[in-house]
XYZ file of C-alpha atoms in Angstrom:
431
model
C 84.826 100.243 157.654
C 87.525 101.735 155.430
C 87.511 102.225 151.698
C 90.210 104.660 150.662
C 90.460 106.510 147.350
C 93.537 106.045 145.239
C 95.505 109.174 144.423
C 92.890 111.456 142.941
C 95.492 113.637 141.220
C 96.896 110.725 139.262
C 93.617 108.875 138.979
C 94.967 105.891 140.858
C 97.598 103.895 139.054
C 96.995 100.153 139.138
C 99.299 97.217 138.600
C 97.824 96.640 135.156
C 100.165 97.197 132.236
C 98.753 97.758 128.792
C 99.702 99.839 125.807
C 96.151 101.165 125.632
C 94.501 103.712 127.949
C 92.752 102.101 130.924
C 89.226 102.220 129.509
C 86.569 99.824 130.743
C 84.522 98.181 127.994
C 82.938 94.806 127.283
C 85.897 93.846 125.084
C 88.519 94.740 127.708
C 86.529 92.744 130.296
C 86.361 89.688 128.040
C 90.117 89.948 127.410
C 90.791 90.224 131.166
C 88.675 87.091 131.685
C 90.590 85.260 128.932
C 87.461 84.652 126.884
C 88.801 86.413 123.802
C 92.247 87.531 122.725
C 93.634 90.637 121.169
C 93.997 90.526 117.362
C 91.001 88.201 117.080
C 88.988 88.839 113.907
C 85.341 89.724 114.549
C 82.565 89.542 111.973
C 79.262 91.436 112.098
C 76.732 89.115 110.462
C 73.618 89.949 108.521
C 70.451 89.103 110.463
C 69.510 85.413 110.005
C 72.491 84.932 107.714
C 76.123 83.807 107.795
C 77.120 86.654 105.529
C 79.464 89.198 107.139
C 78.478 92.840 106.765
C 81.701 94.101 108.331
C 84.910 92.747 109.837
C 87.298 94.127 112.435
C 90.219 93.170 114.675
C 90.161 93.393 118.472
C 92.623 96.003 119.716
C 92.571 96.583 123.471
C 89.248 98.118 124.485
C 88.033 98.566 120.892
C 87.929 97.167 117.375
C 90.173 98.098 114.464
C 87.439 98.523 111.872
C 88.398 97.153 108.449
C 86.258 99.715 106.661
C 87.993 102.817 108.030
C 91.193 101.506 109.688
C 90.220 103.285 112.927
C 89.886 101.812 116.429
C 86.206 102.153 117.293
C 83.914 101.089 120.125
C 81.401 98.266 119.799
C 78.638 100.837 119.368
C 80.572 102.577 116.590
C 81.358 99.220 114.954
C 77.638 98.486 114.980
C 76.949 101.857 113.344
C 79.593 101.217 110.677
C 77.762 97.971 109.878
C 74.582 99.968 109.324
C 72.818 98.308 112.266
C 70.476 99.876 114.803
C 70.286 99.698 118.582
C 67.337 97.276 118.623
C 69.245 94.655 116.651
C 71.004 93.263 119.779
C 74.456 93.657 118.170
C 76.390 91.586 120.718
C 74.443 88.543 119.518
C 75.441 89.306 115.906
C 79.190 89.826 116.338
C 81.055 86.529 115.981
C 84.673 85.415 116.070
C 86.246 83.049 113.555
C 85.051 80.055 115.605
C 81.437 81.125 115.131
C 80.942 82.114 118.792
C 79.142 85.379 119.494
C 80.279 88.028 121.968
C 76.999 87.464 123.817
C 77.925 83.795 124.361
C 81.364 84.763 125.657
C 79.795 87.318 128.016
C 77.372 84.696 129.333
C 80.254 82.274 130.001
C 82.345 84.925 131.762
C 79.396 86.019 133.925
C 78.652 82.405 134.865
C 82.192 82.071 136.258
C 81.926 85.454 138.003
C 78.581 84.533 139.544
C 79.940 81.263 140.952
C 82.498 83.311 142.880
C 79.789 85.677 144.117
C 77.589 82.874 145.441
C 80.464 81.396 147.442
C 80.679 84.641 149.473
C 77.002 85.028 150.365
C 76.029 85.076 154.050
C 79.689 85.115 155.140
C 80.550 85.599 158.772
C 82.998 88.387 159.537
C 86.495 86.928 159.580
C 88.980 89.216 161.237
C 92.586 89.594 160.216
C 93.715 87.315 163.040
C 91.448 84.621 161.491
C 89.082 84.503 164.465
C 85.349 84.880 164.131
C 83.586 87.287 166.500
C 79.934 87.075 167.409
C 79.440 90.843 167.148
C 80.468 93.687 164.870
C 83.507 95.501 166.257
C 82.348 98.845 164.868
C 79.321 101.017 165.446
C 76.695 100.613 162.718
C 76.056 104.367 162.712
C 79.563 105.902 162.624
C 81.803 102.901 161.718
C 84.146 103.565 164.656
C 85.106 101.252 167.496
C 85.145 101.894 171.232
C 82.643 101.128 173.984
C 79.725 99.587 172.139
C 76.219 98.442 172.992
C 75.334 95.084 171.451
C 71.888 94.011 170.295
C 70.596 90.974 172.164
C 69.082 89.529 168.992
C 71.668 90.143 166.248
C 75.346 91.015 165.833
C 74.950 94.790 165.427
C 76.687 97.153 167.852
C 76.284 100.876 168.579
C 77.721 103.731 170.592
C 75.178 104.871 173.152
C 75.221 108.397 171.741
C 74.855 107.261 168.135
C 71.680 105.327 168.877
C 70.215 107.960 171.178
C 70.626 105.988 174.422
C 71.703 108.218 177.321
C 72.415 105.645 180.020
C 73.940 102.179 180.063
C 71.251 99.644 179.246
C 70.547 96.914 181.774
C 69.285 93.593 180.510
C 68.554 92.813 176.893
C 68.520 95.714 174.426
C 67.187 95.380 170.876
C 68.434 97.462 167.962
C 66.070 99.250 165.514
C 66.354 96.367 163.025
C 65.131 93.726 165.489
C 61.821 95.272 166.430
C 58.582 95.782 164.518
C 58.523 99.208 162.882
C 54.830 99.543 163.822
C 54.494 98.250 167.369
C 58.143 98.386 168.506
C 58.097 94.802 169.799
C 60.432 91.927 168.809
C 59.560 88.741 166.990
C 58.030 85.825 168.846
C 58.082 82.091 168.356
C 54.592 82.452 166.866
C 55.328 85.357 164.527
C 58.629 86.406 163.009
C 59.534 89.848 161.691
C 59.281 90.309 157.917
C 61.782 92.702 156.314
C 60.502 95.313 153.861
C 62.054 94.661 150.448
C 63.089 98.288 150.063
C 63.618 100.163 153.340
C 64.534 96.928 155.211
C 62.593 97.889 158.321
C 60.885 94.861 159.835
C 57.306 94.298 160.864
C 54.868 91.708 162.142
C 52.458 90.575 159.435
C 49.556 91.130 161.806
C 50.674 94.723 162.471
C 50.965 95.340 158.746
C 47.486 93.953 158.063
C 45.977 96.109 160.806
C 47.379 99.235 159.180
C 46.688 98.495 155.515
C 43.291 100.153 155.539
C 44.285 102.866 157.989
C 47.095 105.388 157.997
C 49.452 104.991 154.998
C 52.689 103.174 155.805
C 56.081 103.200 154.140
C 55.596 99.637 152.980
C 52.268 99.524 151.172
C 52.158 103.173 150.081
C 55.704 104.102 149.130
C 58.166 101.235 149.495
C 56.395 98.787 147.205
C 56.038 101.236 144.274
C 59.671 102.353 144.686
C 60.894 98.757 144.792
C 58.860 97.747 141.745
C 59.840 100.848 139.778
C 63.544 100.288 140.455
C 63.321 96.707 139.180
C 61.595 97.825 135.972
C 64.508 100.187 135.259
C 67.281 97.604 135.726
C 69.563 97.173 132.681
C 67.492 99.532 130.514
C 69.654 102.433 129.262
C 68.248 105.931 129.567
C 69.548 107.704 126.468
C 70.844 111.213 127.209
C 71.962 112.297 123.736
C 75.416 112.650 122.126
C 76.073 108.944 122.741
C 75.643 109.173 126.531
C 73.325 106.972 128.567
C 72.675 106.207 132.224
C 71.751 102.678 133.258
C 70.662 101.313 136.613
C 72.195 97.885 137.304
C 71.431 95.203 139.880
C 72.348 91.544 140.162
C 69.228 89.611 139.245
C 68.625 85.944 139.994
C 67.552 84.842 136.532
C 64.744 82.396 135.952
C 65.360 79.464 133.638
C 62.485 80.410 131.358
C 62.898 83.845 129.818
C 62.663 85.409 126.409
C 65.724 86.060 124.279
C 65.224 89.810 124.797
C 65.223 89.385 128.596
C 68.258 87.106 128.485
C 70.126 89.594 126.309
C 69.261 92.493 128.636
C 70.408 90.646 131.758
C 73.636 89.387 130.163
C 74.571 92.911 129.096
C 73.512 94.310 132.479
C 75.494 91.775 134.486
C 78.537 92.287 132.256
C 78.354 96.028 132.866
C 78.096 95.336 136.606
C 81.374 93.434 136.436
C 82.940 96.272 134.428
C 81.710 98.829 136.980
C 83.389 96.752 139.674
C 86.709 97.006 137.802
C 86.267 100.764 137.465
C 85.625 101.097 141.208
C 88.722 99.023 141.948
C 90.735 101.331 139.678
C 89.679 104.276 141.851
C 89.601 102.877 145.403
C 91.850 100.792 147.588
C 89.761 98.392 149.674
C 91.552 98.277 153.024
C 91.025 96.526 156.332
C 91.152 97.560 159.945
C 90.265 96.095 163.307
C 86.574 96.746 162.655
C 86.209 95.009 159.324
C 87.122 92.001 157.296
C 89.578 90.962 154.626
C 86.716 90.742 152.114
C 86.558 92.804 148.950
C 84.021 95.467 149.912
C 83.579 96.643 146.327
C 82.461 93.130 145.387
C 79.730 93.373 147.996
C 78.575 96.797 146.835
C 78.438 96.054 143.140
C 76.971 92.551 143.408
C 74.504 93.505 146.208
C 75.650 90.600 148.377
C 73.872 89.588 151.537
C 75.217 89.108 155.037
C 73.903 88.397 158.518
C 75.892 91.455 159.652
C 73.802 94.574 158.995
C 76.881 96.737 158.499
C 77.918 94.696 155.453
C 74.517 93.661 154.129
C 74.311 95.188 150.651
C 71.277 93.400 149.223
C 69.445 96.684 148.513
C 72.241 98.318 146.508
C 72.058 99.249 142.839
C 74.813 100.558 140.579
C 74.236 103.533 138.307
C 76.643 103.776 135.371
C 77.263 106.532 132.851
C 78.268 105.289 129.396
C 79.312 106.904 126.146
C 79.228 104.750 123.028
C 79.601 101.587 125.107
C 82.450 102.862 127.323
C 81.641 102.958 131.047
C 82.852 106.338 132.284
C 81.441 106.750 135.791
C 79.747 104.491 138.329
C 77.950 105.090 141.616
C 76.650 102.727 144.311
C 73.066 103.618 145.187
C 70.553 102.464 147.769
C 67.004 103.822 148.098
C 65.503 103.733 151.593
C 61.841 104.075 150.676
C 60.876 107.660 149.893
C 62.667 109.231 152.866
C 66.174 109.205 151.411
C 68.647 107.497 149.102
C 72.357 107.092 149.773
C 75.428 107.085 147.529
C 78.454 105.852 149.499
C 80.742 105.511 146.454
C 81.078 107.262 143.115
C 84.003 106.912 140.715
C 85.049 108.195 137.290
C 87.532 106.617 134.895
C 90.850 108.474 134.972
C 90.705 109.347 131.267
C 87.401 111.204 131.733
C 87.994 113.149 134.939
C 87.556 116.930 135.128
C 85.188 116.796 132.149
C 81.859 117.047 133.972
C 81.141 113.304 133.933
C 80.478 113.004 137.677
C 78.036 115.908 137.465
C 76.287 114.322 134.471
C 75.829 111.042 136.352
C 74.691 112.780 139.552
C 72.173 114.859 137.595
C 70.603 111.737 136.098
C 70.556 109.927 139.436
C 68.798 112.884 141.047
C 66.289 112.970 138.189
C 65.552 109.265 138.710
C 65.121 109.747 142.457
C 62.782 112.687 141.865
C 60.575 110.422 139.734
C 60.603 107.887 142.582
C 59.395 110.593 144.981
C 62.546 110.348 147.121
C 62.945 113.346 149.405
C 66.682 113.442 150.205
C 69.996 112.247 148.773
C 72.784 111.376 151.226
C 76.417 110.939 150.198
C 79.662 110.069 151.966
C 82.555 112.457 151.399
C 86.172 112.520 152.433
C 86.896 115.516 154.627
C 88.994 117.062 151.854
C 86.100 116.973 149.366
C 83.357 118.391 151.596
C 83.819 121.899 150.211
C 83.548 120.667 146.623
C 80.323 118.774 147.254
C 78.819 121.770 149.028
C 79.868 124.537 146.632
C 79.517 122.710 143.306
C 76.756 120.185 143.957
C 74.573 121.897 146.560
C 75.021 119.433 149.446
C 74.783 120.469 153.088
C 75.622 119.099 156.524
C 73.134 116.534 157.816
C 70.252 118.086 159.754
C 69.121 116.628 163.073
C 65.776 115.358 161.737
C 67.471 113.386 158.952
C 70.215 112.192 161.306
C 67.512 110.645 163.475
C 66.117 108.755 160.493
C 69.591 107.616 159.411
C 70.048 106.149 162.857
C 67.082 103.824 162.321
C 68.050 102.752 158.807
C 70.902 100.559 157.658
C 72.727 103.490 156.031
C 76.387 102.901 155.303
C 79.255 104.765 156.942
C 82.994 104.628 156.324
C 85.684 105.518 158.813
C 86.915 109.143 158.480
C 84.136 110.214 156.113
C 81.457 112.887 156.430
C 77.768 112.502 155.647
C 76.218 115.249 153.502
C 72.718 115.569 152.126
C 70.760 117.363 149.443
C 67.024 118.028 149.415
C 65.446 116.650 146.249
C 62.323 117.812 144.414
C 59.939 114.845 144.052
C 57.619 115.207 141.079
C 55.069 112.469 141.693
C 52.865 111.263 144.528
C 51.858 107.635 144.989
C 48.166 107.109 145.431
């Protein structure tokens, strides 16, 4: 699997042409999706009234405020109107047709989501347009070669990567196709149930037998981690000076929900789409003989599912750093129970690089993981950046004990990258 960074010195020039800096905001996303147009007049309405408190004109990623003649962000426009954060401002900013920005965001996300659904559970289609039964790359290291295939799924491994010394005769089952408790496969009487968080599988009977005995990852740590992550989705963690960190995840919305919940999910899903654009600004998604012609960043950001374990991203979240409504940095994050979390991708908008934004986002992610009682953080680094991650961020080469655990988890690996890890300091214990 390849995902190559654009030129880091230039920040990665894209084919976009605009007379404004490439800054990712809700307004720029709505313009890109042709839901609103530049120079449209926006009106901030009084609560439960048609009276406009303030007017402005859309200019690129911001609004030309009519009260100060300055281009401001949506958050600053809200402040100029004398409104507060709890007022759900995107539902109170209307265009001249009487349509709110929230309605436009909902429409744009609906179209985006239709495209996402059409890609779910895709088979791997190679560049020669043939479909292979198995992965052509090792799940552990993402390289090709002589591979051992699981008899029950499409995953493949190098013998050394999976800890097998000799060629296996007969049917061999990978770590994802056996019960994590008893080590046996599913039967026609009892299937394997995947854990919602660590994705290890188990027989229900085996789980029940161990509920009252020795604590397991599922009922002692995985369930609280999974539930805690969901409670944090789309809720900004204010950091001061206009900065905030938000954990995002594509949520299948229920038809019946409160206006507050609907507003939170619309804003969260919009920011997911914006984070995707930011990632695409920073990385070229490329193909090789091992992978597909799919947009890998789509799969990361929208936590899409697949029958192929190497491209199954259902457990991924996106952490974004914002300042006054501008998304500055984004990181793909997956938490494997309390043992470790992984960050395969992290990107910062070109305009904000070399200003400590990556460190600010990483600090908040580590703080969140500490509260979740996660022990280790694993990242993927290009070979050129290994020294930076080690000297500036405190990462180290993977130790053998953690490497063994990575082997039995669906941790991501890109071609020509290096895994590094950092020991975290958990601050709570689940009882």
